[in-house]
Structures are given as C-alpha cells and as structure tokens.
Short mmCIF file of C-alpha atoms in Angstrom, two decimals:
data_model
loop_
_atom_site.label_atom_id
_atom_site.label_comp_id
_atom_site.label_asym_id
_atom_site.label_seq_id
_atom_site.Cartn_x
_atom_site.Cartn_y
_atom_site.Cartn_z
CA MET T 28 -5.07 3.97 28.40
CA PRO T 29 -5.14 7.05 26.54
CA ALA T 30 -1.37 7.08 25.01
CA HIS T 31 0.32 10.22 26.17
CA PRO T 32 0.96 12.60 23.66
CA SER T 33 3.85 12.78 23.22
CA ARG T 34 4.39 8.51 22.54
CA ARG T 35 0.76 9.30 20.50
CA LYS T 36 3.86 12.05 18.73
CA LEU T 37 7.09 9.90 18.99
CA LEU T 38 4.30 7.25 16.53
CA LEU T 39 2.55 9.31 13.78
CA ALA T 40 6.39 10.60 13.40
CA ALA T 41 7.44 7.12 12.99
CA SER T 42 4.12 6.33 11.47
CA THR T 43 5.73 8.56 8.02
CA LEU T 44 9.15 6.75 7.83
CA PRO T 45 9.26 3.90 5.22
CA LEU T 46 7.79 0.44 5.81
CA LEU T 47 10.33 -1.92 3.88
CA GLY T 48 12.07 -4.23 6.22
CA GLY T 49 8.76 -5.02 7.72
CA PRO T 50 8.06 -9.01 6.28
CA ALA T 51 4.89 -8.76 4.77
CA TRP T 52 6.02 -5.47 2.10
CA SER T 53 9.47 -6.54 2.07
CA GLN T 54 8.25 -10.22 0.35
CA ALA T 55 6.09 -7.99 -2.48
CA LEU T 56 8.36 -6.08 -3.37
CA ARG T 57 10.05 -9.62 -4.30
CA PRO T 58 9.41 -10.77 -7.88
CA ALA T 59 9.45 -14.96 -8.37
CA ALA T 60 12.30 -16.02 -9.95
CA GLY T 61 11.57 -17.52 -14.06
CA ARG T 62 7.47 -16.53 -13.73
CA SER T 63 6.20 -15.89 -16.92
CA PRO T 64 3.56 -14.51 -17.74
CA GLU T 65 3.34 -11.47 -15.68
CA VAL T 66 1.74 -8.58 -13.77
CA ILE T 67 2.76 -5.11 -12.42
CA GLN T 68 1.71 -3.74 -9.85
CA ILE T 69 2.55 -0.04 -9.08
CA VAL T 70 2.69 1.72 -5.15
CA ASP T 71 3.71 4.61 -4.27
CA SER T 72 5.57 4.41 -1.15
CA SER T 73 6.06 7.95 -0.52
CA PRO T 74 5.24 9.27 3.60
CA GLY T 75 1.64 9.88 2.85
CA GLN T 76 -0.14 7.01 0.99
CA LEU T 77 2.85 3.82 2.06
CA ASP T 78 -0.04 2.81 5.12
CA VAL T 79 -2.72 2.00 2.51
CA SER T 80 -0.46 1.17 -0.47
CA ARG T 81 1.44 -1.33 2.32
CA ASP T 82 -2.27 -2.89 2.93
CA PHE T 83 -3.50 -2.65 -0.84
CA LEU T 84 0.34 -4.29 -2.08
CA ILE T 85 -0.85 -7.76 0.88
CA GLY T 86 -3.91 -8.13 0.14
CA SER T 87 -2.91 -8.27 -3.76
CA ARG T 88 -0.18 -10.29 -3.32
CA ALA T 89 -2.46 -13.17 -0.43
CA ALA T 90 -4.49 -12.85 -3.62
CA TRP T 91 -2.10 -13.13 -6.23
CA GLN T 92 -0.14 -16.13 -4.44
CA ASP T 93 -4.01 -17.98 -3.44
CA PHE T 94 -4.44 -17.96 -6.72
CA ASN T 95 -0.65 -19.80 -7.79
CA THR T 96 -1.61 -22.23 -5.31
CA ARG T 97 -5.00 -23.57 -7.25
CA GLY T 98 -2.99 -24.37 -9.96
CA GLY T 99 -3.14 -20.42 -11.44
CA TRP T 100 -4.07 -19.75 -15.00
CA ARG T 101 -4.69 -23.26 -16.23
CA GLY T 102 -2.20 -23.89 -14.67
CA ARG T 103 0.43 -21.86 -15.06
CA PRO T 104 1.56 -19.38 -12.22
CA ILE T 105 0.42 -15.97 -12.86
CA GLN T 106 4.33 -13.68 -12.06
CA HIS T 107 3.11 -10.48 -9.45
CA THR T 108 5.82 -7.85 -9.79
CA VAL T 109 5.78 -4.77 -7.80
CA LEU T 110 7.25 -1.25 -9.34
CA GLU T 111 7.76 0.37 -6.15
CA VAL T 112 7.40 4.31 -7.59
CA ASP T 113 7.74 7.54 -4.55
CA GLY T 114 5.15 9.59 -5.83
CA THR T 115 6.92 12.12 -7.67
CA ALA T 116 6.07 12.02 -11.53
CA ALA T 117 9.05 11.04 -12.48
CA SER T 118 9.20 8.02 -10.81
CA LEU T 119 5.71 6.89 -12.49
CA GLN T 120 7.04 8.39 -16.07
CA GLN T 121 9.49 5.82 -15.46
CA ALA T 122 7.50 2.60 -13.67
CA LEU T 123 6.17 3.21 -17.34
CA ASN T 124 9.38 2.94 -18.41
CA ASP T 125 9.33 -0.95 -17.28
CA VAL T 126 6.83 -1.62 -18.25
CA ARG T 127 7.14 -0.50 -21.78
CA SER T 128 10.79 -3.20 -21.67
CA MET T 129 8.73 -6.19 -19.77
CA PRO T 130 6.78 -7.66 -23.10
CA GLN T 131 6.20 -10.66 -20.78
CA CYS T 132 3.27 -8.08 -18.53
CA LEU T 133 0.35 -9.12 -19.82
CA ALA T 134 -1.48 -6.29 -17.69
CA LEU T 135 -1.33 -3.02 -14.43
CA CYS T 136 -2.67 -4.22 -12.08
CA GLY T 137 -4.23 -2.29 -8.21
CA THR T 138 -1.95 0.57 -8.53
CA ALA T 139 -1.61 2.64 -5.39
CA GLY T 140 -1.84 4.92 -3.03
CA HIS T 141 -4.56 7.59 -4.94
CA ARG T 142 -2.64 9.59 -6.39
CA ALA T 143 0.30 7.69 -7.97
CA ALA T 144 -3.46 5.87 -8.92
CA SER T 145 -4.87 9.53 -10.45
CA GLU T 146 -1.80 10.37 -11.79
CA LEU T 147 -0.49 7.05 -13.73
CA ILE T 148 -4.88 7.65 -15.57
CA LYS T 149 -3.74 11.04 -17.17
CA LEU T 150 0.11 9.36 -18.42
CA LEU T 151 -2.55 7.05 -19.67
CA GLN T 152 -3.78 8.97 -21.53
CA VAL T 153 -0.97 11.14 -22.76
CA ASP T 154 0.57 8.33 -23.81
CA THR T 155 -1.90 6.81 -26.67
CA THR T 156 1.47 3.90 -27.66
CA LEU T 157 1.38 2.09 -24.44
CA GLU T 158 -1.74 -0.74 -24.75
CA ILE T 159 -1.76 -2.32 -21.80
CA ALA T 160 -4.82 -2.44 -19.44
CA HIS T 161 -5.19 -0.57 -15.84
CA VAL T 162 -6.97 -2.85 -14.82
CA ALA T 163 -9.14 -1.60 -10.79
CA PRO T 164 -6.30 1.74 -9.12
CA TRP T 165 -7.08 2.89 -6.07
CA LEU T 166 -8.16 4.96 -5.77
CA HIS T 167 -9.12 7.47 -9.26
CA ARG T 168 -11.24 10.75 -9.94
CA GLU T 169 -13.57 11.71 -12.49
CA PRO T 170 -13.79 12.11 -15.28
CA LEU T 171 -13.36 8.72 -16.63
CA ALA T 172 -14.50 9.52 -20.54
CA GLY T 173 -13.13 8.21 -22.59
CA MET T 174 -11.15 6.48 -21.13
CA GLU T 175 -10.19 3.18 -23.18
CA ARG T 176 -7.31 1.24 -20.82
CA THR T 177 -8.60 1.64 -17.52
CA PHE T 178 -11.20 -0.83 -15.96
CA PRO T 179 -11.56 1.17 -12.11
CA ILE T 180 -13.90 -1.91 -9.67
CA PHE T 181 -14.00 0.93 -6.59
CA ALA T 182 -16.35 4.57 -6.60
CA SER T 183 -14.67 7.24 -6.93
CA GLN T 184 -13.35 10.31 -4.57
CA GLN T 185 -16.27 11.67 -6.08
CA GLU T 186 -18.79 8.86 -5.62
CA GLN T 187 -17.94 8.35 -1.90
CA THR T 188 -17.83 11.90 -1.81
CA SER T 189 -21.62 12.77 -2.69
CA TYR T 190 -22.45 9.11 -0.22
CA ALA T 191 -20.94 11.08 2.73
CA LEU T 192 -22.24 14.36 2.07
CA LYS T 193 -26.10 12.48 0.84
CA CYS T 194 -25.86 10.17 4.74
CA LEU T 195 -25.08 14.19 6.33
CA SER T 196 -28.51 16.25 4.75
CA VAL T 197 -30.75 13.20 5.15
CA VAL T 198 -29.98 13.35 8.95
CA GLY T 199 -30.33 16.82 9.19
CA VAL T 200 -26.84 18.65 8.80
CA THR T 201 -27.59 22.54 7.50
CA GLU T 202 -23.61 22.83 7.43
CA VAL T 203 -19.72 20.80 6.45
CA GLY T 204 -16.89 22.05 6.90
CA VAL T 205 -14.19 20.17 4.40
CA VAL T 206 -10.59 20.33 6.15
CA TYR T 207 -7.58 20.05 3.02
CA SER T 208 -4.68 19.12 3.99
CA SER T 209 -2.90 20.34 1.62
CA ARG T 210 -3.40 23.79 -1.06
CA GLN T 211 -3.11 20.83 -3.73
CA GLU T 212 -5.95 19.32 -2.47
CA GLN T 213 -7.48 22.33 -2.30
CA THR T 214 -7.37 23.08 -5.63
CA LEU T 215 -8.02 19.34 -6.29
CA ASN T 216 -11.63 18.95 -4.54
CA GLN T 217 -12.29 22.31 -3.66
CA GLY T 218 -15.17 22.90 -6.85
CA GLU T 219 -16.26 19.11 -6.72
CA PHE T 220 -17.04 19.65 -2.75
CA SER T 221 -18.60 23.23 -3.12
CA ALA T 222 -21.03 22.03 -6.25
CA LEU T 223 -21.91 19.14 -4.51
CA ALA T 224 -23.00 21.13 -1.07
CA ARG T 225 -24.60 23.52 -2.90
CA ASP T 226 -27.07 20.82 -5.21
CA LEU T 227 -27.47 19.74 -1.55
CA LYS T 228 -28.54 22.41 0.40
CA LEU T 229 -25.93 22.26 3.06
CA ARG T 230 -23.74 24.90 3.91
CA TYR T 231 -20.45 23.73 2.39
CA VAL T 232 -16.63 25.77 4.66
CA PRO T 233 -13.93 25.38 3.89
CA TYR T 234 -10.48 25.33 5.72
CA VAL T 235 -6.28 25.09 4.69
CA PRO T 236 -3.80 24.92 7.49
CA SER T 237 -1.25 28.35 6.54
CA GLY T 238 0.79 26.85 9.28
CA THR T 239 0.21 22.71 10.26
CA LEU T 240 -2.26 20.85 10.99
CA GLN T 241 -2.02 20.42 15.07
CA GLN T 242 -1.92 23.68 14.70
CA LEU T 243 -5.07 24.14 12.30
CA GLY T 244 -7.33 22.09 14.69
CA GLN T 245 -5.99 23.81 17.56
CA GLN T 246 -8.05 26.88 16.61
CA LEU T 247 -11.39 26.13 15.13
CA THR T 248 -13.87 27.79 17.18
CA PRO T 249 -17.38 26.52 18.74
CA GLN T 250 -18.76 27.71 15.18
CA THR T 251 -16.98 25.77 13.53
CA PRO T 252 -19.14 23.18 12.20
CA ALA T 253 -19.53 20.20 14.21
CA ILE T 254 -19.04 17.39 11.29
CA LEU T 255 -15.77 18.26 9.07
CA ILE T 256 -14.43 16.46 6.03
CA PHE T 257 -11.44 15.65 5.49
CA LEU T 258 -9.05 15.41 2.67
CA GLY T 259 -5.46 13.53 3.07
CA GLY T 260 -4.24 11.02 4.08
CA THR T 261 -3.82 9.27 7.19
CA PRO T 262 -0.42 10.44 8.58
CA GLU T 263 -2.45 13.95 7.30
CA LEU T 264 -5.66 13.18 9.44
CA ALA T 265 -3.70 12.48 13.15
CA GLN T 266 -1.92 15.67 12.47
CA PHE T 267 -5.03 17.69 12.62
CA THR T 268 -6.72 14.99 14.97
CA LEU T 269 -3.88 16.27 17.74
CA GLY T 270 -5.03 19.83 17.11
CA LEU T 271 -8.67 18.28 17.76
CA GLU T 272 -7.23 17.41 21.41
CA LYS T 273 -7.12 21.21 22.77
CA GLN T 274 -11.12 21.39 22.42
CA ASP T 275 -13.78 20.73 24.98
CA ARG T 276 -16.44 20.45 21.55
CA GLN T 277 -16.98 16.58 20.32
CA ARG T 278 -16.36 16.86 16.44
CA TYR T 279 -16.73 13.95 14.10
CA VAL T 280 -14.39 13.91 11.10
CA ILE T 281 -15.20 11.84 8.00
CA ALA T 282 -13.02 10.28 5.72
CA LEU T 283 -13.03 8.60 2.69
CA ALA T 284 -11.32 5.34 2.08
CA HIS T 285 -7.44 7.39 1.54
CA VAL T 286 -7.75 6.60 5.42
CA ASN T 287 -6.46 3.57 6.70
CA LEU T 288 -8.56 3.74 9.57
CA ARG T 289 -6.43 0.27 12.03
CA THR T 290 -2.66 2.51 11.43
CA LEU T 291 -4.73 5.97 12.80
CA ASN T 292 -6.13 4.51 15.33
CA GLN T 293 -2.16 3.13 16.57
CA LEU T 294 -1.57 6.08 16.88
CA GLY T 295 -3.95 6.97 19.81
CA PRO T 296 -6.50 7.31 21.50
CA LEU T 297 -8.51 9.94 18.99
CA ARG T 298 -10.11 11.65 22.01
CA GLY T 299 -11.53 15.11 21.02
CA ALA T 300 -13.16 14.11 17.38
CA SER T 301 -14.89 10.34 16.00
CA VAL T 302 -14.28 9.57 12.86
CA VAL T 303 -16.43 7.85 9.84
CA GLY T 304 -14.59 6.87 7.02
CA THR T 305 -16.01 5.01 3.98
CA GLN T 306 -14.93 2.11 2.18
CA VAL T 307 -15.30 0.86 -0.91
CA VAL T 308 -15.14 -2.82 -0.54
CA PRO T 309 -17.76 -5.08 2.31
CA VAL T 310 -17.34 -5.05 6.34
CA VAL T 311 -14.38 -7.07 7.00
CA THR T 312 -15.47 -9.67 9.17
CA SER T 313 -18.81 -9.74 5.83
CA SER T 314 -19.70 -13.14 5.55
CA LEU T 315 -19.40 -12.92 1.49
CA PRO T 316 -17.77 -15.75 -0.05
CA ILE T 317 -14.76 -13.54 -1.14
CA VAL T 318 -13.85 -11.91 2.09
CA ARG T 319 -13.85 -15.23 3.97
CA SER T 320 -11.67 -16.04 0.59
CA TYR T 321 -9.44 -13.19 1.60
CA ARG T 322 -9.83 -13.85 5.49
CA HIS T 323 -8.90 -17.77 5.07
CA ALA T 324 -6.00 -17.00 2.19
CA LEU T 325 -4.43 -13.39 4.64
CA ASN T 326 -4.27 -15.70 7.69
CA ARG T 327 -2.54 -18.63 6.45
CA LEU T 328 -0.14 -16.28 4.63
CA PHE T 329 0.84 -12.87 6.01
CA ASP T 330 0.16 -12.41 10.17
CA GLU T 331 -1.34 -8.34 9.24
CA PRO T 332 -5.54 -8.52 10.54
CA PRO T 333 -7.75 -7.90 7.87
CA THR T 334 -8.40 -4.73 6.61
CA PRO T 335 -10.34 -2.12 4.02
CA GLN T 336 -7.39 -1.58 1.68
CA SER T 337 -6.29 -4.62 1.68
CA LEU T 338 -9.53 -7.03 0.69
CA ALA T 339 -9.33 -4.74 -1.41
CA GLY T 340 -5.99 -5.40 -3.19
CA PHE T 341 -6.98 -9.20 -3.37
CA ILE T 342 -9.98 -7.86 -4.81
CA ALA T 343 -8.15 -6.41 -7.20
CA ALA T 344 -6.42 -9.54 -8.03
CA ARG T 345 -9.91 -11.79 -8.26
CA TYR T 346 -11.06 -9.19 -10.61
CA THR T 347 -8.56 -9.78 -13.12
CA GLN T 348 -8.42 -13.22 -12.39
CA GLU T 349 -11.90 -13.75 -13.46
CA VAL T 350 -11.11 -12.13 -16.80
CA LEU T 351 -7.88 -14.30 -17.41
CA MET T 352 -9.42 -17.34 -16.76
CA GLY T 353 -11.70 -16.61 -19.80
CA LEU T 354 -8.22 -16.79 -21.71
CA GLU T 355 -5.90 -18.70 -23.19
CA PRO T 356 -2.55 -18.87 -21.56
CA GLY T 357 -1.20 -17.99 -24.45
CA ALA T 358 -3.31 -14.65 -24.83
CA THR T 359 -0.50 -11.68 -25.95
CA ARG T 360 -1.06 -7.87 -23.85
CA ALA T 361 -3.50 -7.16 -26.66
CA GLN T 362 -6.05 -9.99 -26.51
CA VAL T 363 -5.96 -8.74 -22.74
CA LEU T 364 -6.95 -5.29 -23.05
CA GLN T 365 -9.36 -6.52 -25.26
CA ALA T 366 -11.33 -8.61 -22.87
CA PHE T 367 -11.20 -5.93 -20.51
CA GLN T 368 -12.42 -3.61 -23.31
CA ARG T 369 -15.80 -6.26 -22.58
CA ARG T 370 -15.99 -5.25 -19.15
CA SER T 371 -18.10 -7.74 -19.19
CA LEU T 372 -20.90 -7.52 -15.46
CA MET T 373 -19.45 -10.11 -13.05
CA ASP T 374 -20.43 -11.29 -9.15
CA LEU T 375 -16.95 -12.21 -7.85
CA ALA T 376 -18.47 -14.70 -4.69
CA GLY T 377 -20.36 -12.30 -3.44
CA PHE T 378 -19.08 -8.53 -4.35
CA ARG T 379 -20.89 -7.59 -7.90
CA ILE T 380 -18.79 -5.53 -10.89
CA SER T 381 -20.97 -3.76 -13.15
CA PHE T 382 -20.84 -1.40 -15.54
CA GLN T 383 -22.79 1.85 -15.73
CA ALA T 384 -23.11 3.37 -20.09
CA GLN T 385 -20.38 5.90 -19.40
CA ARG T 386 -18.65 3.17 -18.60
CA ARG T 387 -17.69 3.47 -15.07
CA THR T 388 -18.15 0.89 -12.48
CA SER T 389 -21.37 1.54 -10.09
CA ALA T 390 -20.84 3.07 -6.31
CA TYR T 391 -20.20 0.37 -3.68
CA VAL T 392 -19.93 2.33 -0.48
CA THR T 393 -20.45 2.04 2.61
CA GLN T 394 -18.93 3.67 6.45
CA SER T 395 -17.15 2.71 9.70
CA MET T 396 -16.60 4.66 12.58
CA LEU T 397 -13.50 4.88 14.52
CA THR T 398 -14.67 6.70 18.42
CA ALA T 399 -12.76 8.09 20.55
CA ASP T 400 -12.52 5.88 22.59
CA GLY T 401 -10.85 3.81 19.74
CA ARG T 402 -13.24 1.76 19.49
CA MET T 403 -14.51 0.23 15.94
CA LEU T 404 -17.84 0.29 14.64
CA GLY T 405 -19.28 -1.13 11.70
#
C-alpha cells in the first residue's frame, strides 16, 4: 500500500540520522585488537553520505572477514580498521594524519562516500610525503592524470554521466534536465554536463533549488523535460521526489551511483517519478562467481540484503587482497604501493579490471530502475 505522506516524511527525517547503533555498522567500526598488518578504510558518516557509506562498508567488512577465515595473507590475518569522518575537510585531514602514524597500515582501501573519496584524492595530490596506495575509492571524479597513489577500479562520475546521456540520445530524447541538489553541486558539475549534452546534441536545462528540494520539485511545469538527471545523495533525491508527487506528469529521474535505490524505496512509493540508477558493478542477482561469493559471504556474516553499494565494497576489498597475495607477508608500505602501480589486468572472478594508457580503469556501467510503484527492474 502507498505510504502516507506524513509517514514518508518521518522516514525521510530518520534516514538522515546517524546509524551507528546498527549491528553491522558498529561491528565494522570496531578494529580487531592485535592484528597486523593493517588496511584502513575511511568512511563518511555525514547525513547525505551515510546510506551509501554504510552499505559499502558492510560489503568490505564481509570480504575481509571472509578473507581471514580462508587463511588471510598466506597465513596472516589482515586487520581491517575503519576511520570515520564527518564530511568536513578537517576530519578528513585528521584521518590522514592518523594513517601517517600507523606504520603497520599498508594501504587505504575503499574510501566512501563519493565526496570523501574525491577530496582524499585531492589531498594526496598535494601531500606528496605520504607514500601509500589509495585503492578503489567510491566514487571519484576525473581527471586523474598524474595520480600515482590512487587506483580507481569503478567507473567515474563522468563515465556514468556520459553513459546515461548517450542512452538518452540513442532512444531519440532531444532535451534533458539536470537537477543539482545544491549550488555547490552545480559549480562542480555544470561545465561537464553542458559540454556532454552539447556533444550529443541534447538541449540542456539546469535546475538549482532556491528553497528546499521538495519545493523545486513542486515548481516544475509541463514544459519541464520529462527526463531529469539528479546530482546528489539519497536523502536529497527523496526530498526532491516528494515535490514530484504533486504533479500530474510522469517523470523519469536518472541518479548516479551516489544514490542507494534500496534506501530510496524504503522511504515509500515515489508516485511522481520512476528512478533509473546507474551502477558500476554487476547486478546483485548475477551468476558471476564474484557476485555469488559476495552473496554467500553477506548471507553468512550479516543480516543485510544485497545492494550494488555493498557489492562494490566487497569487490574493492577483494581487489586489494589479490594484489597483496602477489607479495610476501612482510612487504612494506612502499612495496605494496609499487605493486599497485604496476596495475596489471585482472579478472576478479568474472569482474574484469583493466587500465587504459592514461592509467584509468575501463568503464563498467549499467542501470536499474525503481518504478513509481516501488518495483525494482534490471
């Protein structure tokens, strides 16, 4: 049955509160005592990032626990330690300072969410004294030219955007609206979106909230493009779709992998729109060996449903493990960094990781749809 609007608003408010009391999250934040060597994961628990960071962290935790139960790094367990940041530059810098004082830490793996990942890449560009591998951040922005310490394995925001716009162009769409969740998002992304739309001969119509995102949704007119690309997180998209419920016209909203469709669906039926979410990992029902391993580990270790974000966290950890397995357990931080810098092609149990000449990962992007009546397709 459709959720009553007041109930949905209550759920939306709850989605922005810290979830540190949840068993899977709190377990992930407790480092196991006495384990060495160590891998650090930096996660952003700020309200707009928490839903994605939490799922990504659960997948990573499942992979590291599974790895250690299967013998670890040639008989030695790897300690998986999580450093939590609050979305501010100061907390991210403090996390890096903590890493600097941890000589047993061999790599940073799976930084999440996308804002913390992008900012950490920038900090490592400036701080040339911290020689450490920054592996599989979720997600990242281009360009990455000259990055010798960050090793992305997922499609960038630009690659996701390009995929979404090309899909629209192929099916004959002539205009696209881009909804920026804030002025900051517009400043960061409008040049990229307008250029891509121009290249594909799409009319580009930007929208930025002057009040709340719900009010912006209510202000759309019949002349507004039926297809909108949304730049922001899950709680922000939920607020925007509340405004769309008041409109007669059915709309389609394209969200990048920053949005957790499962959480969005828990907030109640969209009614005013269907949401198409880009994914940078295979669908969680895939028969690929890496996905089957993920589902098995998740089912065994955590009472959590599969999501693309936790699958990505699992893949990030598995990629790090495979590179470490090519080294002796006594390898230094510098030797681990050198191993990642070789960037060998890898088939990770069906998920292919390869690198182009400009030292970026090759793009893997697909899409799923959350329909207006709450069904997940794709």
